[in-house]
C-alpha positions as CSV (number, residue, x, y, z in Angstrom):
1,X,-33.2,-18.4,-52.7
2,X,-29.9,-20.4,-51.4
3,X,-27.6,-17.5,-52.6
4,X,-29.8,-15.3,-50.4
5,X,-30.8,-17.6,-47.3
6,X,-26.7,-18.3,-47.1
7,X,-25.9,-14.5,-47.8
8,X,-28.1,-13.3,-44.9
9,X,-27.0,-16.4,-42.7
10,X,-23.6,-14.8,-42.9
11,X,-24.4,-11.3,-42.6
12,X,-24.6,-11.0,-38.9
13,X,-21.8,-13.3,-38.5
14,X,-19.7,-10.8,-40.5
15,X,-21.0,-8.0,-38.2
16,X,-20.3,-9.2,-35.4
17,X,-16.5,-10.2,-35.9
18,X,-16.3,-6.5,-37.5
19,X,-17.9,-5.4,-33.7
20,X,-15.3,-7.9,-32.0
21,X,-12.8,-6.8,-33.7
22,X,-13.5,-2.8,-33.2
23,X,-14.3,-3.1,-30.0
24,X,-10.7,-4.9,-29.0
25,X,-9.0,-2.4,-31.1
26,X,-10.7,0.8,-28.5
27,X,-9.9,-1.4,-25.6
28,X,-6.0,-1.6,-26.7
29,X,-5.8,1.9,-27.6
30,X,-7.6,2.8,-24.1
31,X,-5.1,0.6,-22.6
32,X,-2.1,2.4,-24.2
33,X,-3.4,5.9,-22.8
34,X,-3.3,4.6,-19.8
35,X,-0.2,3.3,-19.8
36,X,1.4,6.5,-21.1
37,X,-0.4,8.4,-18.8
38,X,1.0,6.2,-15.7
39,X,4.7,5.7,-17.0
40,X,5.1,9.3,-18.7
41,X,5.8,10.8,-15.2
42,X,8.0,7.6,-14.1
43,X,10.4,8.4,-17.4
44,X,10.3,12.0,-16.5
45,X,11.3,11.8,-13.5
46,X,14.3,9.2,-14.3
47,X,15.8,11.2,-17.5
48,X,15.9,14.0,-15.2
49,X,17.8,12.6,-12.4
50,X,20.6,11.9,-14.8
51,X,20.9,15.6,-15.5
52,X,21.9,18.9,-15.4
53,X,20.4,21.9,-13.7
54,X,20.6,23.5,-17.3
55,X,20.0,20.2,-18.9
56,X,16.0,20.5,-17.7
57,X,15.9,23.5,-18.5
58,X,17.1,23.5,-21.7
59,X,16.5,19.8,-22.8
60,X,13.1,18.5,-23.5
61,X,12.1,16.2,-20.9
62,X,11.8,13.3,-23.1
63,X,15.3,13.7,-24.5
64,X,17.5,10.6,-23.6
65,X,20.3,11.6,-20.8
66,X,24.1,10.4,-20.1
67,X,23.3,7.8,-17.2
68,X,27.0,7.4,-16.4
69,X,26.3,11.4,-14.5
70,X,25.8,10.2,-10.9
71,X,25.8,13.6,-9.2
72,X,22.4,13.5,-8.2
73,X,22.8,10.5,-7.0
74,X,26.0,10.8,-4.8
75,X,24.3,13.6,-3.5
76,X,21.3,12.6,-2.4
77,X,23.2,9.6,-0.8
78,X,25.7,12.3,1.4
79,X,23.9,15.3,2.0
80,X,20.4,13.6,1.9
81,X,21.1,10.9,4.7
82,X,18.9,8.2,2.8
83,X,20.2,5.7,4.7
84,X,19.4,6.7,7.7
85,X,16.0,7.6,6.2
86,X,16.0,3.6,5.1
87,X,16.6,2.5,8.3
88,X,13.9,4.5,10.5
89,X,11.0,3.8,7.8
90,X,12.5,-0.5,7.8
91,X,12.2,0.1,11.5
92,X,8.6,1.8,11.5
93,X,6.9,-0.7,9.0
94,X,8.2,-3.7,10.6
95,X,7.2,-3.2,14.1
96,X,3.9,-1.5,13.1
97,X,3.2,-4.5,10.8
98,X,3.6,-6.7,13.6
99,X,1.2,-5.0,15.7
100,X,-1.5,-4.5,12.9
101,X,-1.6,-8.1,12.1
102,X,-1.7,-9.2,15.3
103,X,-4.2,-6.8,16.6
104,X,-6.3,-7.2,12.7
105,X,-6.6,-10.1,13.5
106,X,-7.4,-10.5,16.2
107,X,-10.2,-8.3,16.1
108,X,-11.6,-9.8,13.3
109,X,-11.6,-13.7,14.8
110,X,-13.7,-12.3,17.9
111,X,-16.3,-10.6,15.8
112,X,-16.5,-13.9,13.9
113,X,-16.1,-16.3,16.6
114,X,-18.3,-14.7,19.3
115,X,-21.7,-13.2,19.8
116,X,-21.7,-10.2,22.3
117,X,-23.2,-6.8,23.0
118,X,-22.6,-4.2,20.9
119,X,-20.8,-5.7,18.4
120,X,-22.8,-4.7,15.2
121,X,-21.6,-1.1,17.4
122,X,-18.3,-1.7,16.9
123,X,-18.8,-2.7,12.9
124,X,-20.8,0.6,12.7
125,X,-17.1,2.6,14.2
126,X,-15.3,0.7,12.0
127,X,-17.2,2.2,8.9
128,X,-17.2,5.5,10.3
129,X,-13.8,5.4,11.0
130,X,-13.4,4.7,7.3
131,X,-15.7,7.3,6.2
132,X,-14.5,10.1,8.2
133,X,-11.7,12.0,6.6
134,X,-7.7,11.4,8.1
135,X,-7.8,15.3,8.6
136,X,-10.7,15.8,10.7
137,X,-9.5,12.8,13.2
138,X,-6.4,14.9,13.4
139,X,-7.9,17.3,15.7
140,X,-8.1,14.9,18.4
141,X,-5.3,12.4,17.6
142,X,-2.6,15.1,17.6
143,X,-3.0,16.3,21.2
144,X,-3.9,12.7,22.5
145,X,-0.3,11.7,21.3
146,X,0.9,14.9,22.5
147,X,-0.4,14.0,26.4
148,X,1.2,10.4,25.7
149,X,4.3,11.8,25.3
150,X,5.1,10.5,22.2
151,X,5.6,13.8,20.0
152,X,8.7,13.3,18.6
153,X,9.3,9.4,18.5
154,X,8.9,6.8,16.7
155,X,6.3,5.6,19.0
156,X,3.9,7.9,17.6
157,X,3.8,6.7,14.4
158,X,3.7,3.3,15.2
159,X,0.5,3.8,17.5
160,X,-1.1,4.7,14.5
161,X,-0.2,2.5,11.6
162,X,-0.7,-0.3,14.6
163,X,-4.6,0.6,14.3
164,X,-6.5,-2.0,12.3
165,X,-9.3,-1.2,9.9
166,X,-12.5,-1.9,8.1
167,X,-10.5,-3.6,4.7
168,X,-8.0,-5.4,7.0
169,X,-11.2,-6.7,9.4
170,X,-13.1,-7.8,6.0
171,X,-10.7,-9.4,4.7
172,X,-9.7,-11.6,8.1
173,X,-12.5,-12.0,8.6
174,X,-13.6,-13.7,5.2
175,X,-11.0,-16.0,5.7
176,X,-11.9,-17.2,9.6
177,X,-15.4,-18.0,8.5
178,X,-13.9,-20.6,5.8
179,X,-12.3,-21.8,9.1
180,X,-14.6,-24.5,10.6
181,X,-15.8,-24.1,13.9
182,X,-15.4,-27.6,14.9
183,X,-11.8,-27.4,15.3
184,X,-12.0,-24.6,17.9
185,X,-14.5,-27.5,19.6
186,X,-11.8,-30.6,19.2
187,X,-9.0,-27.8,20.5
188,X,-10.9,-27.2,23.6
189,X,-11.8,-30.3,24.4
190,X,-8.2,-31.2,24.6
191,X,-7.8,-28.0,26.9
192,X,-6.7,-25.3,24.9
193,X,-8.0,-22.0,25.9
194,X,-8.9,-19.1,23.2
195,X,-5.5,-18.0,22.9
196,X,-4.2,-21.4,22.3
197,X,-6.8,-21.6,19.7
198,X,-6.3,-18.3,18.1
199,X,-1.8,-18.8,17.4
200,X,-1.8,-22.6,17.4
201,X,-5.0,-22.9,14.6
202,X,-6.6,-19.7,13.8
203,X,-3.5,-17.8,12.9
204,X,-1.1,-20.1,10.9
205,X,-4.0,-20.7,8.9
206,X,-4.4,-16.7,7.7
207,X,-1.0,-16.4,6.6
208,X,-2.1,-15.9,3.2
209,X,-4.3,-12.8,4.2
210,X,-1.7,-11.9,6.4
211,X,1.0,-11.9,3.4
212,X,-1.6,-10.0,1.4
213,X,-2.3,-7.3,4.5
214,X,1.4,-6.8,5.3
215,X,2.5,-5.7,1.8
216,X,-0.3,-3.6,1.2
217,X,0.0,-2.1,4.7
218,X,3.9,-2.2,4.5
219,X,3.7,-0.1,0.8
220,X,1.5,3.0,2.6
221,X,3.7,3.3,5.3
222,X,6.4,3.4,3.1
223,X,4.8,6.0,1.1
224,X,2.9,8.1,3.7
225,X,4.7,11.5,4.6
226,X,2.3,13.1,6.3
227,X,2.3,11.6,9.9
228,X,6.0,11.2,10.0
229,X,6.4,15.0,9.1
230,X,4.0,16.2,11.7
231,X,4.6,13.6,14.2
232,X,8.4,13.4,13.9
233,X,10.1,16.8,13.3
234,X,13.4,16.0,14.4
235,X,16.2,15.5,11.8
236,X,17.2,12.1,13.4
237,X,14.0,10.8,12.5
238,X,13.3,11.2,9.0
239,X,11.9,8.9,6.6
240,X,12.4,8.4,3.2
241,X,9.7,10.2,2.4
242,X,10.3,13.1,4.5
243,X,13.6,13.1,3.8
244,X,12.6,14.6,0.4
245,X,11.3,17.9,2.1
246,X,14.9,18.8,1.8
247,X,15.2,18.6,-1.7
248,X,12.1,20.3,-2.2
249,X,12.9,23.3,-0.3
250,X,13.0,26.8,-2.1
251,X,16.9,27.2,-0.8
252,X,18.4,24.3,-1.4
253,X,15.7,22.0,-3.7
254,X,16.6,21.4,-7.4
255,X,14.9,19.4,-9.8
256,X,17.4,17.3,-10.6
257,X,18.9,15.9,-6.8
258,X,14.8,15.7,-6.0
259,X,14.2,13.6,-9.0
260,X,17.1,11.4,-7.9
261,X,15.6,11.3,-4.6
262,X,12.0,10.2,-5.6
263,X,13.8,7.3,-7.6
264,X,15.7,6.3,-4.7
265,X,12.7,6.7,-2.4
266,X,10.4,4.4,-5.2
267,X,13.2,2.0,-5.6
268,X,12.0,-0.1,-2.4
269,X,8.3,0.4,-2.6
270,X,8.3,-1.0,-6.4
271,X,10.8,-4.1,-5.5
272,X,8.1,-4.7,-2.9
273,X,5.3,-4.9,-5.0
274,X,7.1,-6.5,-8.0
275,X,8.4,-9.7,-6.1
276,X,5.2,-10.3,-3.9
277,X,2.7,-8.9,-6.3
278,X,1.3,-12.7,-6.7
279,X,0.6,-12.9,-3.0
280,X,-1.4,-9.8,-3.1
281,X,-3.8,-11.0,-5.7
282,X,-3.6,-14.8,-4.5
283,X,-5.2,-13.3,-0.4
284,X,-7.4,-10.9,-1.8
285,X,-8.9,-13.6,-4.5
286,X,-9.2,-16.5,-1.6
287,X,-10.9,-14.1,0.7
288,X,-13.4,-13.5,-1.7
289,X,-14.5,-16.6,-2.7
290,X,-16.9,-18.4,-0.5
291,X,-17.5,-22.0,0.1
């Protein structure tokens, strides 16, 4: 009876390291797919911007390159223009980011701060704006910035990366209500109006939502090719992304000076993330929690 109470005391025991154990196995293996699945392209793309135009189309894709061949490179560097590319999308994302935060938050310490008409209105557009496609808003946003007189400048883009919205408001907004009220109080009984308030207490104290915001928002623009193609035609205005419109051309595109391209293009964008990745996760956590 021992030998039989002991055996089926360790029974489930047994069964359920066994089910530990297959189920970390699936979730390493899952893991891997998905990791081949997001870096596959990535290696692609890199082998094949250290070759030939009848290297890749000879070679199989996986097969390892000469990295000392630069051509692709060099030309994507002279006949690209990537630096001027660099220096138009540096220009766009910083002064766009300095007009998001300020008007993000902004926006999202007066819906916390105040009671007013019409403000669950205004939470309501926010949504909508959210749910209602990019493309469909189009319609009226290209000839509004048309009438502006803005076509063609940098000004246009700006205008709308500058335009806050409803992840940017939640997030400022989770972190101004861990902000006690009673300092707003103290600060204006000493005087200070609501501006003082807002950039001598309010502000300093979102900096890690604001570090969060910026890179996020600062990564998109980087990214984003569609409004600076539509909204800034001219050559002289290109961004890196557009700048790639070249190499992809049916005239003069070839896989190997565009895969140089996108490498050059994702260089920026992964440094970005890489070195304030912890920043990121660190806003988005805070904001979360509630005390």
């Amino acid at each position: 009876m021992k030998l039989e109470n002991s055996v089926g005391t360790v029974k489930p025991s047994v069964i359920n390291g066994k089910h530990v154990r297959i189920t970390s196995v699936l979730s390493y293996i899952i893991m891997c797919i998905i990791t081949v699945i997001v870096f596959l392209p990535i290696i692609i793309t890199v082998f094949a911007s250290f070759k030939t135009a009848a290297q890749i189309g000879i070679d199989f894709p996986l097969k390892m390159p000469s990295f000392s061949y630069l051509e692709n490179y060099i030309t994507v560097f002279t006949r690209g223009k990537i630096l001027l590319g660099f220096k138009n999308s540096v220009l766009i994302v910083v002064v766009s980011l300095v007009l998001n935060t300020f008007l993000g938050s902004m926006t999202a310490f007066t819906l916390n701060r105040f009671n007013f008409r019409f403000k669950k209105v205004i939470m309501a557009l926010f949504v909508i704006g959210m749910v209602i496609p990019v493309y469909v808003t189009e319609i009226a946003r290209f000839p509004l910035l048309h009438s502006l007189g803005v076509y063609n400048t940098m000004f246009a883009p700006i205008i709308i990366y500058a335009a806050t919205d409803l992840m940017q408001i939640y997030i400022y907004t989770q972190f101004v209500e861990k902000i006690s009220v009673s300092l707003d109080e103290s600060a204006m009984l000493d005087g200070c109006s609501y501006f003082g308030i807002f950039f001598r207490i309010i502000f300093p104290l979102l900096l890690p939502a604001t570090a969060t915001l910026g890179i996020i928002k600062a990564v998109d623009i980087m990214n984003d090719m569609y409004i600076p193609y539509l909204y800034m035609p001219s050559s002289k205005l290109r961004t890196m992304t557009t700048t790639l419109m070249d190499f992809s051309s049916s005239r003069a595109g070839s896989w190997e000076i565009l895969s140089a391209a996108i490498i050059v293009v994702l260089i920026p964008t992964v440094f970005i993330y890489i070195v304030f990745q912890k920043f990121i996760f660190a806003g988005i956590v805070a904001g979360a929690v509630k005390e």
